[in-house]
Amino acid sequence: MAAAPVRQRLGSGGARTQLPPCYYEGYLEKRGPKEKASRRLWTSLCGNSLYFFNNSKDTNYVEKLDLGGFVSLRDDSSRDKNLEAARLVLRMKDGEIKLTAPNLESRELWKGFLYSVIDLNVPSSLTLLPGQLQMLKEVVDKERSRRRSRNPGRAPPSPLSVPLVGEIPACFRPVSRTEAEVLLERHPDCGNMLLRPGRDGCSLAVTTRQDLNGSVFRHYRVTQRDQGGYVIDVENPIPCATLHDVIDALVERTAGTLQPFLLEEPYEENITYVSANDENGERILHTAPSSPLPKAPALPPKQG
């Protein structure tokens, strides 16, 4: 049975009617970190959680997964007995969950809806149609409104709003967690560690990528201290005076394995300008001459 976007199922009672708005649902095979076999469950993305039901008609869910503990999401290229099936690995703080969608298109849609709810931002790295991207935009708007109504005194988290103090390292990028992973994966020769805004809009984060039978991403929170400076929030917090010290500390503690992400943006080799044709008004792009312009002749000195 195909997944259904943005549909709220109404029942005569039970837990389903009390759930947050449902953005996407369909059958997925799920295997948790402590489960030996996968189970085929009707899965509903409601608010910021996944709810699992034994079938599409049940009103009471059998399991709930809060996406607040999200770490990463990646494709699993291992083969399945169903050749059309497409696998995903959802990594949470307390372990990995393996999900199997009926086909590649369904997997891409699930990724789109999950990223939209987690990052509150429409992902730009997925292969989706314009209509599907519009659905994701509507989900982002609805989830922002839902969270705003639950916390009226607090602005919804934004991956692009964070106060930055002091000199900013060159590896800083104003991107979301998902976009950071895409950048690091697309440009492995430019470094494997970048600094970005945190999800809560009040902290920063460092995203890293390394290869271990595929891409392995890690995310570290960096918070600003009241008394000045920053701290890397790991088991044994690492205090740093500046953001540059944050990056240097990670390079030093990994013996240079982590390196700042420095993407050289291309620059133009010629000067171009747009001008309008005097006769028909058509605007044309021109390339300025590369040779030095001739100097105007010098005026003769004034006679005393």
Short mmCIF file of C-alpha atoms in Angstrom, two decimals:
data_model
loop_
_atom_site.label_atom_id
_atom_site.label_comp_id
_atom_site.label_asym_id
_atom_site.label_seq_id
_atom_site.Cartn_x
_atom_site.Cartn_y
_atom_site.Cartn_z
CA MET A 1 0.00 0.00 0.00
CA ALA A 2 1.48 3.36 -1.04
CA ALA A 3 2.28 6.05 1.48
CA ALA A 4 -0.19 8.88 1.86
CA PRO A 5 0.95 12.52 2.19
CA VAL A 6 -0.67 15.04 4.53
CA ARG A 7 -3.71 13.09 5.55
CA GLN A 8 -5.29 13.03 9.00
CA ARG A 9 -7.16 9.83 9.75
CA LEU A 10 -10.21 10.25 11.97
CA GLY A 11 -11.47 7.42 14.13
CA SER A 12 -14.25 6.88 16.60
CA GLY A 13 -11.81 7.09 19.51
CA GLY A 14 -8.46 5.92 20.78
CA ALA A 15 -4.99 7.42 20.67
CA ARG A 16 -4.95 8.36 16.96
CA THR A 17 -7.41 11.21 17.36
CA GLN A 18 -5.22 12.73 20.07
CA LEU A 19 -2.05 12.78 17.99
CA PRO A 20 -0.51 15.91 16.44
CA PRO A 21 -1.37 16.62 12.77
CA CYS A 22 -0.32 13.80 10.45
CA TYR A 23 1.99 14.91 7.61
CA TYR A 24 2.85 11.60 5.97
CA GLU A 25 2.08 7.91 6.48
CA GLY A 26 2.49 4.51 4.92
CA TYR A 27 3.85 1.03 5.50
CA LEU A 28 7.51 0.69 6.52
CA GLU A 29 9.51 -2.28 7.70
CA LYS A 30 11.16 -1.34 11.00
CA ARG A 31 13.92 -2.96 13.01
CA GLY A 32 15.13 -1.25 16.20
CA PRO A 33 18.58 -1.59 17.82
CA LYS A 34 17.38 -4.42 20.10
CA GLU A 35 15.11 -6.20 17.60
CA LYS A 36 16.29 -9.29 15.73
CA ALA A 37 13.72 -9.12 12.93
CA SER A 38 11.92 -6.40 11.02
CA ARG A 39 8.21 -5.74 11.44
CA ARG A 40 5.94 -4.30 8.79
CA LEU A 41 4.09 -1.43 10.48
CA TRP A 42 1.83 1.39 9.38
CA THR A 43 3.94 4.44 10.11
CA SER A 44 2.60 7.97 10.64
CA LEU A 45 4.71 11.10 10.87
CA CYS A 46 2.67 13.24 13.27
CA GLY A 47 4.22 16.43 14.50
CA ASN A 48 7.82 15.70 15.43
CA SER A 49 7.32 11.98 16.10
CA LEU A 50 6.87 8.70 14.25
CA TYR A 51 3.93 6.57 15.43
CA PHE A 52 3.79 2.88 14.51
CA PHE A 53 0.54 0.90 14.16
CA ASN A 54 -0.01 -2.77 13.39
CA ASN A 55 -2.12 -1.77 10.38
CA SER A 56 -3.64 1.30 8.76
CA LYS A 57 -7.01 0.89 10.53
CA ASP A 58 -5.75 0.68 14.11
CA THR A 59 -6.54 3.62 16.36
CA ASN A 60 -3.93 2.85 19.03
CA TYR A 61 -0.25 2.98 18.16
CA VAL A 62 2.10 0.25 19.37
CA GLU A 63 5.26 2.34 19.42
CA LYS A 64 6.32 5.99 19.30
CA LEU A 65 9.65 7.47 18.21
CA ASP A 66 10.37 11.07 19.24
CA LEU A 67 12.57 12.66 16.56
CA GLY A 68 14.04 15.07 19.10
CA GLY A 69 16.86 12.53 19.51
CA PHE A 70 17.70 12.58 15.78
CA VAL A 71 21.38 12.30 14.84
CA SER A 72 21.50 11.41 11.13
CA LEU A 73 19.67 9.73 8.27
CA ARG A 74 21.38 7.82 5.47
CA ASP A 75 20.58 5.40 2.68
CA ASP A 76 21.37 1.73 3.20
CA SER A 77 22.55 0.18 -0.06
CA SER A 78 22.44 -3.43 1.16
CA ARG A 79 20.21 -5.69 -0.90
CA ASP A 80 16.75 -6.77 0.21
CA LYS A 81 14.82 -9.89 -0.78
CA ASN A 82 12.36 -7.48 -2.40
CA LEU A 83 14.49 -5.98 -5.18
CA GLU A 84 12.33 -2.83 -5.36
CA ALA A 85 12.62 -2.11 -1.64
CA ALA A 86 14.81 0.78 -0.49
CA ARG A 87 16.42 0.88 2.93
CA LEU A 88 17.20 3.71 5.35
CA VAL A 89 19.22 3.94 8.55
CA LEU A 90 17.77 6.40 11.06
CA ARG A 91 20.41 7.10 13.70
CA MET A 92 19.12 8.33 17.05
CA LYS A 93 21.00 9.19 20.24
CA ASP A 94 20.13 5.80 21.70
CA GLY A 95 20.85 3.66 18.65
CA GLU A 96 20.13 2.97 14.99
CA ILE A 97 16.76 2.09 13.50
CA LYS A 98 16.59 0.38 10.13
CA LEU A 99 13.62 1.27 7.94
CA THR A 100 12.66 -0.23 4.59
CA ALA A 101 10.39 1.62 2.17
CA PRO A 102 8.52 -0.13 -0.66
CA ASN A 103 10.60 1.58 -3.38
CA LEU A 104 13.12 4.34 -4.07
CA GLU A 105 10.49 7.04 -4.65
CA SER A 106 8.83 6.25 -1.33
CA ARG A 107 12.21 6.37 0.45
CA GLU A 108 12.99 9.78 -1.04
CA LEU A 109 9.62 11.12 0.11
CA TRP A 110 10.08 9.77 3.62
CA LYS A 111 13.49 11.45 3.76
CA GLY A 112 11.95 14.71 2.57
CA PHE A 113 9.19 14.71 5.19
CA LEU A 114 11.55 13.64 7.99
CA TYR A 115 14.14 16.32 7.20
CA SER A 116 11.42 18.98 6.86
CA VAL A 117 10.04 18.23 10.32
CA ILE A 118 13.44 17.79 11.97
CA ASP A 119 15.20 20.82 10.46
CA LEU A 120 12.08 22.95 9.86
CA ASN A 121 13.56 23.56 6.45
CA VAL A 122 12.79 22.06 3.01
CA PRO A 123 15.82 19.92 2.03
CA SER A 124 17.44 20.91 -1.24
CA SER A 125 19.50 17.76 -1.76
CA LEU A 126 16.70 15.29 -2.63
CA THR A 127 15.33 14.29 -6.01
CA LEU A 128 11.72 15.46 -5.70
CA LEU A 129 9.13 16.98 -8.03
CA PRO A 130 7.96 20.60 -7.68
CA GLY A 131 4.61 19.46 -6.29
CA GLN A 132 6.32 17.31 -3.68
CA LEU A 133 8.59 20.19 -2.66
CA GLN A 134 5.51 22.36 -2.24
CA MET A 135 4.01 19.72 0.07
CA LEU A 136 7.18 19.82 2.16
CA LYS A 137 7.02 23.61 2.37
CA GLU A 138 3.46 23.36 3.68
CA VAL A 139 4.58 20.80 6.27
CA VAL A 140 7.37 23.11 7.45
CA ASP A 141 4.88 25.98 7.82
CA LYS A 142 2.38 23.82 9.70
CA GLU A 143 5.00 22.39 12.05
CA ARG A 144 6.38 25.86 12.78
CA SER A 145 2.87 27.06 13.62
CA ARG A 146 2.22 23.99 15.78
CA ARG A 147 5.36 24.51 17.82
CA ARG A 148 4.70 28.23 18.10
CA SER A 149 1.22 27.57 19.49
CA ARG A 150 2.65 25.11 22.04
CA ASN A 151 5.33 27.61 23.14
CA PRO A 152 3.82 31.04 22.51
CA GLY A 153 6.56 32.83 24.44
CA ARG A 154 9.37 31.24 22.45
CA ALA A 155 10.23 31.74 18.80
CA PRO A 156 10.38 28.55 16.72
CA PRO A 157 13.88 27.19 16.21
CA SER A 158 15.61 28.35 13.06
CA PRO A 159 18.79 26.79 11.65
CA LEU A 160 19.87 30.17 10.29
CA SER A 161 19.49 32.50 13.29
CA VAL A 162 22.28 32.59 15.83
CA PRO A 163 24.19 35.52 17.35
CA LEU A 164 27.83 35.29 16.34
CA VAL A 165 30.41 37.12 18.45
CA GLY A 166 34.04 37.73 17.51
CA GLU A 167 35.96 36.65 14.44
CA ILE A 168 34.20 33.86 12.51
CA PRO A 169 36.26 30.91 11.17
CA ALA A 170 36.32 30.46 7.41
CA CYS A 171 34.69 27.02 7.80
CA PHE A 172 31.45 28.58 9.12
CA ARG A 173 28.44 28.02 6.85
CA PRO A 174 24.89 29.29 7.58
CA VAL A 175 23.31 25.92 6.71
CA SER A 176 21.12 23.33 8.40
CA ARG A 177 22.31 19.94 9.62
CA THR A 178 21.11 18.25 6.43
CA GLU A 179 22.74 20.81 4.13
CA ALA A 180 25.99 20.53 6.08
CA GLU A 181 26.09 16.77 5.49
CA VAL A 182 25.43 17.30 1.78
CA LEU A 183 28.22 19.89 1.47
CA LEU A 184 30.77 17.67 3.18
CA GLU A 185 29.79 14.65 1.09
CA ARG A 186 29.87 16.53 -2.22
CA HIS A 187 33.25 18.18 -1.60
CA PRO A 188 35.42 15.69 0.31
CA ASP A 189 38.64 17.35 -0.91
CA CYS A 190 37.71 20.67 0.75
CA GLY A 191 37.83 19.41 4.34
CA ASN A 192 35.59 17.32 6.57
CA MET A 193 34.49 19.67 9.37
CA LEU A 194 32.31 22.78 9.27
CA LEU A 195 30.80 25.14 11.80
CA ARG A 196 27.12 25.99 11.49
CA PRO A 197 24.17 27.40 13.48
CA GLY A 198 22.50 25.02 15.92
CA ARG A 199 18.86 24.02 15.62
CA ASP A 200 17.75 25.99 18.66
CA GLY A 201 18.98 29.30 17.24
CA CYS A 202 21.00 29.94 20.43
CA SER A 203 23.98 27.66 19.94
CA LEU A 204 26.33 26.53 17.21
CA ALA A 205 27.26 23.09 15.99
CA VAL A 206 30.20 21.39 14.32
CA THR A 207 29.38 18.78 11.67
CA THR A 208 32.06 16.29 10.63
CA ARG A 209 32.25 13.60 7.98
CA GLN A 210 34.58 10.59 7.78
CA ASP A 211 34.66 7.43 5.67
CA LEU A 212 34.01 4.04 7.26
CA ASN A 213 32.34 1.80 4.68
CA GLY A 214 30.43 4.92 3.67
CA SER A 215 29.92 8.37 5.12
CA VAL A 216 29.89 8.69 8.91
CA PHE A 217 28.57 12.04 10.17
CA ARG A 218 28.93 13.44 13.68
CA HIS A 219 27.44 16.61 15.16
CA TYR A 220 28.80 18.46 18.20
CA ARG A 221 27.04 21.28 20.04
CA VAL A 222 29.03 24.46 20.76
CA THR A 223 27.51 26.86 23.30
CA GLN A 224 28.48 30.36 24.32
CA ARG A 225 29.43 30.80 27.98
CA ASP A 226 28.00 33.63 30.09
CA GLN A 227 31.47 34.56 31.26
CA GLY A 228 32.78 34.69 27.68
CA GLY A 229 34.15 32.16 25.26
CA TYR A 230 32.66 28.88 24.12
CA VAL A 231 32.47 25.25 25.17
CA ILE A 232 32.24 22.06 23.11
CA ASP A 233 29.45 20.06 24.80
CA VAL A 234 30.89 16.54 24.94
CA GLU A 235 31.13 14.14 27.89
CA ASN A 236 34.13 16.09 29.19
CA PRO A 237 33.31 19.65 28.03
CA ILE A 238 36.11 21.48 26.21
CA PRO A 239 36.31 25.22 27.00
CA CYS A 240 37.56 27.48 24.21
CA ALA A 241 38.24 31.21 24.22
CA THR A 242 37.15 31.80 20.59
CA LEU A 243 35.45 29.97 17.75
CA HIS A 244 38.85 29.59 16.09
CA ASP A 245 39.98 27.76 19.23
CA VAL A 246 36.95 25.45 18.88
CA ILE A 247 38.10 24.38 15.43
CA ASP A 248 41.76 24.13 16.52
CA ALA A 249 40.80 21.95 19.49
CA LEU A 250 38.97 19.45 17.27
CA VAL A 251 41.87 19.34 14.81
CA GLU A 252 44.39 18.81 17.63
CA ARG A 253 42.38 16.15 19.51
CA THR A 254 41.91 14.10 16.34
CA ALA A 255 45.61 14.35 15.38
CA GLY A 256 44.69 16.32 12.27
CA THR A 257 42.11 13.81 11.02
CA LEU A 258 39.46 16.54 11.12
CA GLN A 259 40.22 19.51 8.90
CA PRO A 260 38.19 22.72 8.41
CA PHE A 261 35.91 22.79 5.38
CA LEU A 262 37.15 25.50 2.99
CA LEU A 263 35.21 25.60 -0.25
CA GLU A 264 36.82 27.91 -2.78
CA GLU A 265 34.01 29.63 -4.64
CA PRO A 266 34.89 30.30 -8.30
CA TYR A 267 35.60 33.87 -9.32
CA GLU A 268 34.98 35.42 -12.72
CA GLU A 269 37.94 35.76 -15.06
CA ASN A 270 36.44 38.60 -17.09
CA ILE A 271 34.49 41.73 -16.27
CA THR A 272 30.97 41.66 -17.71
CA TYR A 273 28.19 44.21 -17.77
CA VAL A 274 24.65 44.54 -19.13
CA SER A 275 23.58 47.41 -21.35
CA ALA A 276 20.51 48.21 -23.46
CA ASN A 277 20.54 48.56 -27.24
CA ASP A 278 19.67 52.16 -28.20
CA GLU A 279 17.50 51.05 -31.15
CA ASN A 280 15.35 48.19 -29.81
CA GLY A 281 15.95 48.44 -26.07
CA GLU A 282 17.14 44.81 -25.90
CA ARG A 283 19.50 44.17 -22.97
CA ILE A 284 22.76 42.43 -23.84
CA LEU A 285 25.58 41.02 -21.71
CA HIS A 286 28.96 42.46 -22.73
CA THR A 287 32.49 41.47 -21.80
CA ALA A 288 34.78 44.36 -20.99
CA PRO A 289 38.12 44.47 -22.84
CA SER A 290 40.88 42.69 -20.98
CA SER A 291 43.67 45.03 -22.10
CA PRO A 292 44.33 48.16 -20.06
CA LEU A 293 42.24 51.15 -21.11
CA PRO A 294 44.24 53.93 -22.84
CA LYS A 295 45.04 56.84 -20.59
CA ALA A 296 43.59 60.24 -21.41
CA PRO A 297 46.21 62.65 -22.75
CA ALA A 298 47.73 64.84 -20.09
CA LEU A 299 46.79 68.52 -20.19
CA PRO A 300 49.64 70.97 -20.67
CA PRO A 301 50.66 72.75 -17.49
CA LYS A 302 49.15 76.14 -16.92
CA GLN A 303 51.36 79.08 -17.71
CA GLY A 304 52.19 81.34 -14.82
#
